[in-house]
Coordinates of C-alpha atoms in Angstrom, one line a residue:
Chain A
M12 CA 28.8 36.6 19.0
T13 CA 29.2 38.4 15.8
N14 CA 27.5 41.7 15.5
S15 CA 25.1 41.0 12.6
P16 CA 22.1 43.3 12.1
T17 CA 19.7 40.6 13.2
D18 CA 21.1 40.6 16.7
R19 CA 19.5 43.9 17.4
L20 CA 16.0 42.7 16.6
P21 CA 13.6 41.4 19.3
S22 CA 14.9 38.0 20.3
A23 CA 12.1 35.7 19.0
L24 CA 12.0 37.4 15.6
G25 CA 15.8 37.7 15.5
Q26 CA 16.2 34.0 16.3
G27 CA 13.7 33.1 13.6
L28 CA 15.5 35.2 11.0
R29 CA 18.9 33.7 12.0
A30 CA 17.5 30.2 11.6
T31 CA 16.0 31.1 8.3
F32 CA 19.2 32.5 6.9
A33 CA 21.2 29.6 8.3
I34 CA 19.0 27.2 6.2
V35 CA 19.4 29.5 3.2
R36 CA 23.2 29.5 3.7
K37 CA 23.3 25.7 4.0
D38 CA 21.3 25.3 0.7
L39 CA 23.5 27.8 -1.1
T40 CA 26.8 26.4 0.2
A41 CA 25.7 22.9 -0.8
E42 CA 24.8 24.2 -4.2
V43 CA 27.9 26.3 -4.7
R44 CA 30.0 23.2 -4.0
S45 CA 28.1 20.7 -6.1
K46 CA 26.6 23.0 -8.7
E47 CA 24.2 20.2 -9.7
L48 CA 20.8 21.9 -9.3
V49 CA 21.4 25.2 -11.0
S50 CA 23.4 23.8 -13.9
A51 CA 20.7 21.1 -14.5
L52 CA 17.9 23.6 -14.4
L53 CA 19.7 25.9 -16.7
V54 CA 20.3 23.2 -19.4
F55 CA 16.8 22.1 -19.0
S56 CA 15.4 25.6 -19.4
L57 CA 17.4 26.2 -22.5
L58 CA 16.3 22.9 -23.9
V59 CA 12.6 23.9 -23.4
V60 CA 13.2 27.2 -25.2
L61 CA 14.8 25.2 -28.0
I62 CA 11.9 22.8 -28.3
F63 CA 9.5 25.7 -28.4
N64 CA 11.5 27.1 -31.3
F65 CA 10.8 23.9 -33.3
A66 CA 7.3 23.3 -32.0
L67 CA 6.0 26.8 -32.8
E68 CA 7.0 28.5 -36.0
L69 CA 8.2 31.6 -34.2
D70 CA 8.4 34.1 -37.0
K71 CA 8.7 37.8 -36.3
A72 CA 5.0 38.5 -35.8
A73 CA 4.2 35.4 -33.8
R74 CA 7.2 36.0 -31.5
E75 CA 5.9 39.1 -29.8
N76 CA 2.6 37.4 -29.0
V77 CA 4.0 34.1 -27.9
A78 CA 7.2 35.1 -26.2
A79 CA 5.5 35.7 -22.8
G80 CA 3.9 32.3 -22.9
V81 CA 7.1 30.5 -23.9
L82 CA 9.0 32.2 -21.2
W83 CA 6.5 31.3 -18.4
V84 CA 6.1 27.7 -19.5
T85 CA 9.8 27.4 -19.3
F86 CA 9.9 28.9 -15.8
T87 CA 7.0 26.7 -14.7
F88 CA 8.6 23.4 -15.8
A89 CA 12.1 24.4 -14.6
G90 CA 10.6 25.5 -11.3
T91 CA 8.8 22.2 -10.6
L92 CA 12.0 20.3 -11.4
G93 CA 14.0 22.6 -9.0
L94 CA 11.5 22.3 -6.2
N95 CA 11.4 18.6 -6.5
R96 CA 15.2 18.3 -6.4
A97 CA 15.5 20.6 -3.5
F98 CA 13.3 18.5 -1.3
A99 CA 14.2 15.1 -2.8
A100 CA 17.9 15.7 -1.9
E101 CA 17.0 16.5 1.7
K102 CA 14.9 13.4 1.9
D103 CA 17.4 11.0 0.3
R104 CA 20.3 12.2 2.5
G105 CA 18.0 12.1 5.6
S106 CA 19.0 15.7 6.3
F107 CA 15.4 16.8 6.6
D108 CA 15.0 14.9 9.8
G109 CA 18.0 16.8 11.1
L110 CA 16.4 20.1 10.2
L111 CA 13.3 19.1 12.1
L112 CA 15.4 18.2 15.2
A113 CA 16.8 21.7 15.3
P114 CA 15.2 23.8 18.1
V115 CA 13.8 26.5 15.8
D116 CA 10.4 27.6 14.8
R117 CA 9.1 25.4 11.9
A118 CA 8.2 28.5 10.0
A119 CA 11.9 29.3 9.8
I120 CA 12.4 26.0 8.0
Y121 CA 9.7 26.9 5.5
F122 CA 11.0 30.4 4.9
G123 CA 14.5 29.1 4.6
K124 CA 13.5 26.5 2.0
L125 CA 11.4 29.1 0.2
I126 CA 14.2 31.7 0.0
G127 CA 16.6 29.0 -1.2
A128 CA 14.2 27.9 -3.9
L129 CA 13.6 31.5 -4.9
I130 CA 17.3 32.2 -5.3
F131 CA 17.7 29.1 -7.5
M132 CA 14.8 29.9 -9.7
L133 CA 15.8 33.6 -10.0
T134 CA 19.4 32.6 -10.8
V135 CA 18.2 30.4 -13.7
E136 CA 15.8 33.1 -14.9
A137 CA 18.6 35.7 -14.8
I138 CA 20.5 33.6 -17.3
V139 CA 17.5 32.4 -19.4
I140 CA 16.1 36.0 -19.9
P141 CA 19.2 37.4 -21.6
V142 CA 19.6 34.2 -23.7
F143 CA 16.0 34.4 -24.7
S144 CA 16.3 38.1 -25.6
L145 CA 19.3 37.2 -27.8
L146 CA 17.8 34.2 -29.5
Y147 CA 14.5 35.8 -30.3
N148 CA 15.7 39.3 -30.8
I149 CA 13.3 40.8 -28.4
N150 CA 14.3 43.0 -25.5
L151 CA 13.1 41.5 -22.2
F152 CA 15.0 43.9 -20.0
R153 CA 12.2 46.2 -19.0
P154 CA 11.9 47.2 -15.3
L155 CA 8.2 46.3 -15.2
L156 CA 8.7 42.9 -16.8
L157 CA 11.4 42.1 -14.3
L158 CA 9.0 43.1 -11.5
V159 CA 6.4 40.7 -13.0
V160 CA 9.0 37.9 -13.2
L161 CA 9.9 38.5 -9.5
L162 CA 6.2 38.5 -8.4
G163 CA 5.3 35.5 -10.5
T164 CA 8.3 33.5 -9.4
F165 CA 7.7 34.4 -5.8
G166 CA 4.0 33.2 -5.9
Y167 CA 5.0 30.0 -7.7
A168 CA 7.8 29.3 -5.1
V169 CA 5.5 30.1 -2.1
V170 CA 3.0 27.4 -3.2
G171 CA 5.6 25.2 -4.7
T172 CA 7.7 25.0 -1.5
L173 CA 4.6 24.2 0.5
L174 CA 3.4 21.4 -1.9
A175 CA 6.9 20.0 -2.5
S176 CA 7.3 19.4 1.2
M177 CA 4.1 17.3 0.9
A178 CA 5.0 15.6 -2.4
M179 CA 8.4 14.4 -1.1
H180 CA 6.6 12.0 1.2
T181 CA 4.4 10.4 -1.5
R182 CA 5.1 7.3 -3.4
A183 CA 5.5 8.8 -6.9
R184 CA 6.9 12.1 -5.7
D185 CA 8.3 13.2 -9.1
V186 CA 4.9 13.2 -10.8
M187 CA 3.1 14.2 -7.7
L188 CA 4.4 17.7 -7.4
P189 CA 3.2 19.0 -10.8
I190 CA -0.2 17.3 -10.3
L191 CA -0.6 19.1 -6.9
L192 CA 1.0 22.3 -8.0
F193 CA -0.2 23.2 -11.5
P194 CA -3.9 23.5 -10.7
V195 CA -3.2 25.7 -7.7
A196 CA -0.6 27.8 -9.6
I197 CA -2.8 28.5 -12.6
P198 CA -3.7 32.1 -11.4
V199 CA 0.0 33.0 -11.2
I200 CA 0.6 31.7 -14.7
I201 CA -2.4 33.4 -16.2
A202 CA -1.5 36.7 -14.5
A203 CA 2.2 36.5 -15.2
V204 CA 1.7 35.6 -18.9
K205 CA -1.0 38.3 -19.4
A206 CA 1.1 41.0 -17.6
S207 CA 4.3 40.0 -19.5
A208 CA 2.5 40.0 -22.9
G209 CA 0.9 43.4 -22.1
I210 CA 4.4 44.8 -21.3
L211 CA 6.0 43.3 -24.4
L212 CA 3.2 44.6 -26.7
A213 CA 3.5 48.0 -24.9
S214 CA -0.2 48.0 -23.8
D215 CA -1.6 50.7 -21.6
W216 CA -0.9 50.6 -17.8
G217 CA -4.7 50.1 -17.3
E218 CA -4.5 46.7 -19.0
I219 CA -1.4 45.6 -17.2
A220 CA -2.2 46.8 -13.6
P221 CA -5.0 44.3 -12.8
W222 CA -2.7 41.4 -13.5
I223 CA 0.1 42.8 -11.3
N224 CA -2.5 43.4 -8.6
L225 CA -3.6 39.9 -8.9
L226 CA -0.1 38.6 -8.5
V227 CA 0.4 40.7 -5.4
V228 CA -2.9 39.4 -3.9
Y229 CA -2.1 35.8 -4.8
D230 CA 1.4 36.1 -3.2
T231 CA 0.0 37.6 0.0
I232 CA -2.8 35.1 0.4
F233 CA -0.7 32.1 -0.1
I234 CA 2.2 33.2 2.0
A235 CA -0.3 33.7 4.9
I236 CA -1.7 30.2 4.3
A237 CA 1.7 28.6 4.0
Y238 CA 2.8 30.3 7.3
M239 CA -0.3 29.0 9.1
V240 CA -0.3 25.4 7.8
F241 CA 3.4 24.5 7.4
D242 CA 3.7 23.4 11.1
Y243 CA 1.2 20.6 10.4
L244 CA 3.1 19.3 7.4
V245 CA 6.4 18.7 9.3
E246 CA 4.9 17.5 12.6
E247 CA 6.3 14.0 13.1
Chain B
M65 CA -21.6 -3.9 13.6
S66 CA -24.8 -1.9 13.8
T67 CA -27.6 -1.9 11.2
T68 CA -28.5 1.3 9.4
P69 CA -29.7 3.9 11.9
R70 CA -33.5 4.6 11.8
N71 CA -33.0 8.3 11.0
L72 CA -30.7 7.4 8.0
Q73 CA -33.3 4.9 6.7
I74 CA -36.0 7.6 6.9
L75 CA -33.7 10.2 5.3
T76 CA -32.8 7.9 2.4
L77 CA -36.5 7.3 1.8
V78 CA -37.3 11.0 1.9
T79 CA -34.4 11.7 -0.5
A80 CA -35.8 9.1 -3.0
L81 CA -39.3 10.7 -2.8
L82 CA -37.9 14.2 -3.2
G83 CA -35.9 12.9 -6.2
L84 CA -39.1 11.5 -7.8
I85 CA -41.0 14.7 -7.2
A86 CA -38.2 16.8 -8.6
L87 CA -38.2 14.7 -11.8
G88 CA -41.9 15.1 -12.0
L89 CA -41.6 18.9 -11.6
V90 CA -38.9 19.1 -14.2
F91 CA -40.7 17.2 -16.8
F92 CA -44.4 18.0 -16.2
Y93 CA -44.7 21.2 -14.1
A94 CA -41.9 23.5 -15.5
P95 CA -43.0 25.0 -18.8
R96 CA -41.1 24.4 -22.0
E97 CA -38.5 27.1 -22.6
A98 CA -39.5 29.3 -25.5
V99 CA -36.2 29.6 -27.2
M100 CA -34.1 26.6 -26.2
G101 CA -36.8 24.0 -26.0
E102 CA -36.7 20.8 -24.1
V103 CA -32.9 20.8 -23.6
Q104 CA -33.3 23.7 -21.2
R105 CA -34.6 21.2 -18.6
I106 CA -31.1 20.0 -18.1
F107 CA -30.6 23.3 -16.2
Y108 CA -32.7 22.0 -13.3
F109 CA -30.2 19.3 -12.5
H110 CA -27.1 21.1 -13.9
V111 CA -27.0 24.0 -11.5
P112 CA -27.9 22.0 -8.3
S113 CA -25.1 19.5 -9.2
A114 CA -22.7 22.4 -9.4
W115 CA -24.0 23.8 -6.1
V116 CA -23.5 20.4 -4.4
G117 CA -20.0 20.2 -5.8
G118 CA -19.2 23.6 -4.3
L119 CA -20.9 22.8 -1.0
A120 CA -19.0 19.5 -0.7
F121 CA -15.6 21.1 -1.3
F122 CA -16.5 23.8 1.2
V123 CA -17.3 21.1 3.7
T124 CA -13.9 19.5 3.0
L125 CA -12.3 22.9 3.7
V126 CA -14.1 23.2 7.1
A127 CA -13.3 19.6 7.9
G128 CA -9.7 20.2 7.1
V129 CA -9.5 23.2 9.4
A130 CA -11.3 21.3 12.1
F131 CA -8.9 18.3 11.7
L132 CA -5.8 20.4 12.0
R133 CA -7.2 22.2 15.1
T134 CA -8.5 19.1 16.9
G135 CA -6.6 16.1 15.4
D136 CA -9.8 14.1 15.5
T137 CA -9.7 11.6 12.6
K138 CA -13.5 11.9 12.3
W139 CA -12.9 15.2 10.4
D140 CA -10.5 13.5 8.1
R141 CA -13.2 11.0 7.1
V142 CA -15.7 13.8 6.6
G143 CA -13.1 15.6 4.4
F144 CA -12.5 12.8 1.9
S145 CA -16.0 11.5 1.9
S146 CA -17.2 15.0 0.9
V147 CA -14.5 15.2 -1.8
E148 CA -15.7 11.9 -3.4
I149 CA -19.3 13.1 -3.4
G150 CA -18.3 16.6 -4.7
L151 CA -16.3 15.0 -7.5
T152 CA -19.2 12.9 -8.6
F153 CA -21.5 15.9 -8.7
S154 CA -18.9 18.1 -10.4
I155 CA -18.5 15.5 -13.2
M156 CA -22.3 15.4 -13.5
T157 CA -22.3 19.2 -13.9
L158 CA -19.7 19.0 -16.5
F159 CA -21.4 16.4 -18.6
S160 CA -24.9 17.8 -18.3
G161 CA -23.4 21.2 -19.3
M162 CA -21.9 19.7 -22.4
L163 CA -25.1 18.1 -23.4
W164 CA -26.8 21.5 -23.1
A165 CA -24.0 23.4 -24.8
R166 CA -24.0 21.2 -27.9
P167 CA -27.3 22.5 -29.3
I168 CA -27.2 25.9 -27.7
W169 CA -23.6 27.0 -28.2
N170 CA -23.1 24.6 -31.1
S171 CA -20.1 23.0 -29.5
W172 CA -19.4 20.6 -26.7
W173 CA -16.8 22.8 -25.1
T174 CA -15.7 26.4 -25.0
W175 CA -12.9 27.9 -23.1
D176 CA -15.3 30.0 -21.1
P177 CA -14.2 31.1 -17.6
R178 CA -16.7 29.0 -15.7
L179 CA -16.0 25.9 -17.8
T180 CA -12.3 26.3 -17.5
T181 CA -12.4 27.0 -13.7
F182 CA -14.7 24.0 -13.3
T183 CA -12.2 21.8 -15.1
I184 CA -9.4 23.1 -12.9
L185 CA -11.6 22.5 -9.8
L186 CA -12.0 18.8 -10.9
L187 CA -8.2 18.5 -11.4
L188 CA -7.6 20.0 -8.0
Y189 CA -9.8 17.4 -6.2
F190 CA -8.5 14.5 -8.4
A191 CA -5.1 15.6 -7.2
Y192 CA -6.4 15.5 -3.6
L193 CA -7.4 11.9 -4.0
M194 CA -4.1 11.0 -5.7
L195 CA -2.2 12.7 -2.9
R196 CA -4.1 10.5 -0.3
Q197 CA -3.4 7.4 -2.3
G198 CA 0.3 8.1 -2.4
I199 CA 0.8 8.3 1.3
E200 CA 1.1 5.2 3.5
D201 CA 1.0 6.7 7.0
P202 CA -2.6 7.5 8.0
G203 CA -1.7 10.4 10.3
R204 CA 0.4 12.1 7.6
R205 CA -2.2 11.3 5.0
A206 CA -4.9 13.1 7.1
R207 CA -2.7 16.1 7.7
F208 CA -1.5 16.5 4.1
A209 CA -5.0 16.0 2.8
A210 CA -6.4 18.7 5.2
V211 CA -3.8 21.2 4.1
Y212 CA -4.4 20.5 0.4
G213 CA -8.1 20.7 0.9
I214 CA -7.6 24.2 2.3
V215 CA -5.1 25.4 -0.4
A216 CA -7.3 24.0 -3.2
F217 CA -10.5 25.7 -2.0
V218 CA -8.8 29.0 -1.5
S219 CA -7.2 28.9 -5.0
V220 CA -10.5 28.3 -6.9
P221 CA -12.0 31.9 -6.5
I222 CA -8.6 33.4 -7.5
T223 CA -8.5 31.1 -10.5
Y224 CA -12.1 32.1 -11.5
F225 CA -11.3 35.8 -11.0
A226 CA -8.2 35.4 -13.2
I227 CA -10.0 33.7 -16.0
Q228 CA -13.0 36.0 -15.6
L229 CA -10.8 39.0 -16.6
A230 CA -11.3 37.6 -20.1
R231 CA -14.7 37.6 -21.7
S232 CA -17.4 35.1 -20.8
I233 CA -20.3 33.6 -22.8
H234 CA -21.8 31.5 -20.0
P235 CA -25.3 32.7 -19.1
V236 CA -25.5 34.5 -15.7
L237 CA -28.7 33.4 -13.9
F238 CA -28.9 35.8 -11.0
G239 CA -27.5 39.3 -10.5
A240 CA -25.8 41.2 -13.3
A241 CA -26.8 40.1 -16.8
N242 CA -23.9 39.1 -19.0
P243 CA -24.2 41.1 -22.3
N244 CA -22.0 38.5 -24.1
A245 CA -24.0 35.5 -22.9
K246 CA -25.4 33.2 -25.5
G247 CA -28.5 31.2 -24.5
D248 CA -29.5 33.5 -21.6
S249 CA -32.6 32.6 -19.9
S250 CA -35.2 34.6 -18.0
L251 CA -37.0 32.3 -15.6
T252 CA -40.8 32.2 -15.1
P253 CA -42.1 31.7 -11.5
A254 CA -42.9 28.0 -12.3
M255 CA -39.4 27.5 -13.5
L256 CA -38.0 29.2 -10.4
R257 CA -40.1 27.0 -8.1
T258 CA -38.9 23.9 -9.9
F259 CA -35.3 25.1 -9.8
F260 CA -35.4 25.8 -6.0
F261 CA -37.1 22.5 -5.4
C262 CA -34.3 20.7 -7.3
L263 CA -31.7 22.7 -5.4
F264 CA -33.2 21.6 -2.1
T265 CA -33.5 18.0 -3.3
F266 CA -29.9 17.9 -4.3
T267 CA -28.8 19.4 -1.0
V268 CA -30.7 16.7 0.9
L269 CA -29.2 14.1 -1.5
Y270 CA -25.8 15.4 -0.6
V271 CA -26.4 15.0 3.2
T272 CA -27.8 11.5 2.7
L273 CA -24.8 10.4 0.6
L274 CA -22.4 11.9 3.0
W275 CA -24.0 10.1 5.9
H276 CA -23.8 6.8 4.1
R277 CA -20.2 7.4 2.9
L278 CA -19.2 8.3 6.5
R279 CA -20.6 5.1 7.8
L280 CA -18.6 3.2 5.2
A281 CA -15.5 5.2 6.2
N282 CA -16.1 4.4 9.9
Y283 CA -16.4 0.7 9.2
A284 CA -13.3 0.8 7.0
E285 CA -11.4 2.4 9.9
H286 CA -12.8 -0.2 12.3
V287 CA -11.6 -3.0 10.0
E288 CA -8.1 -1.4 9.9
Q289 CA -8.0 -1.3 13.7
L290 CA -9.1 -5.0 13.9
K291 CA -6.4 -6.0 11.4
A292 CA -3.8 -4.1 13.3
R293 CA -4.8 -5.8 16.6
L294 CA -4.7 -9.2 14.8
I295 CA -1.2 -8.6 13.6
N296 CA 0.0 -7.4 16.9
S297 CA -1.4 -10.2 19.0

């Protein structure tokens, strides 16, 4: 036995955490070796930013108002694509059944996939944000904005992981995920866009705070629901 | 195969009668609204339809929880039957609202919080039905639908709250008056009586429809079982 910090935790929780991180490590190792998901997401995101550049005349004045919207639409689309791929790959290789056979709590599988999806999305965002700042000459590196990006991405991934594990079993799974996910994720998108726009336009804290609160509330509610219902989704 | 149960026959008849009385009240008893005129009478069916939509989706939430806890497929049938009825009434709400909005707000559609939330609500439950259609295995279909019914219902108030943070022009009927509302209405006692009667009628109508739809779902289930037995023998 290696002496990792998780060994010292109470056994049930420790075992759950070990299982969760084993799944995260598996997803990351597969990704580091193939590099297919992150590179595809990255190119896709940059293409979306590019298309927006032509679709909207982003002159100096419009840029500040629209930047938050463009950013979040990009993250939303790239996120759906990433979540779909993460589960489709498991399904196509039949490795998801293997995961289900493992003698671990089903919640560990959910949190493992969630953290994996979150790392992929944040990696892509970590590259898109500087490129966006550069192309549109607008500084996105503000601590508060990064917090909003983190909270928004987390909420989106929480619901997205739950729904992607459903969508992967449907007939038209590639179209199914956005249809299931977008209407549920609308509060995240509204709150994230409003908060980001408020930060970029240097609004008062009083105008930004409600949106950040909303993101926190949304994240909390849906992680609780996902934790309660995920068992039923993978029960075979 | 049994014939329609006696109680259901009576309930259907009562519902039809209530519907006729409600129509009578709306057109002959309720006074003509002073500012908006005849078009205001849409309200007596518009709001009860919205109420039935909400009630139906709430029933789906409860049925979803009950299904996940017990595994009894009866609850699954309640869930999707209720979604179908809820969608029908929600679409009625949307269209009756548009008919009213055209003369009062001078446009068929505004991006008002309630209207927008309602559209998202419709999309959520269309997604629910599409999810069901996309899954072959009945057990999995029931479990996934139950989970989506729960997630969808919980997300609606958050969506409404999020959109509400912007300004609203939809009239608020009860409770706090909306200072930005256009076409606000103060209801006379006769109007209120008509309104509550319609609300009651629509609720009874929902129960009747749900009962009929459940019987249909039970028969469909029965046919599936017979087919399976035929193939296996």
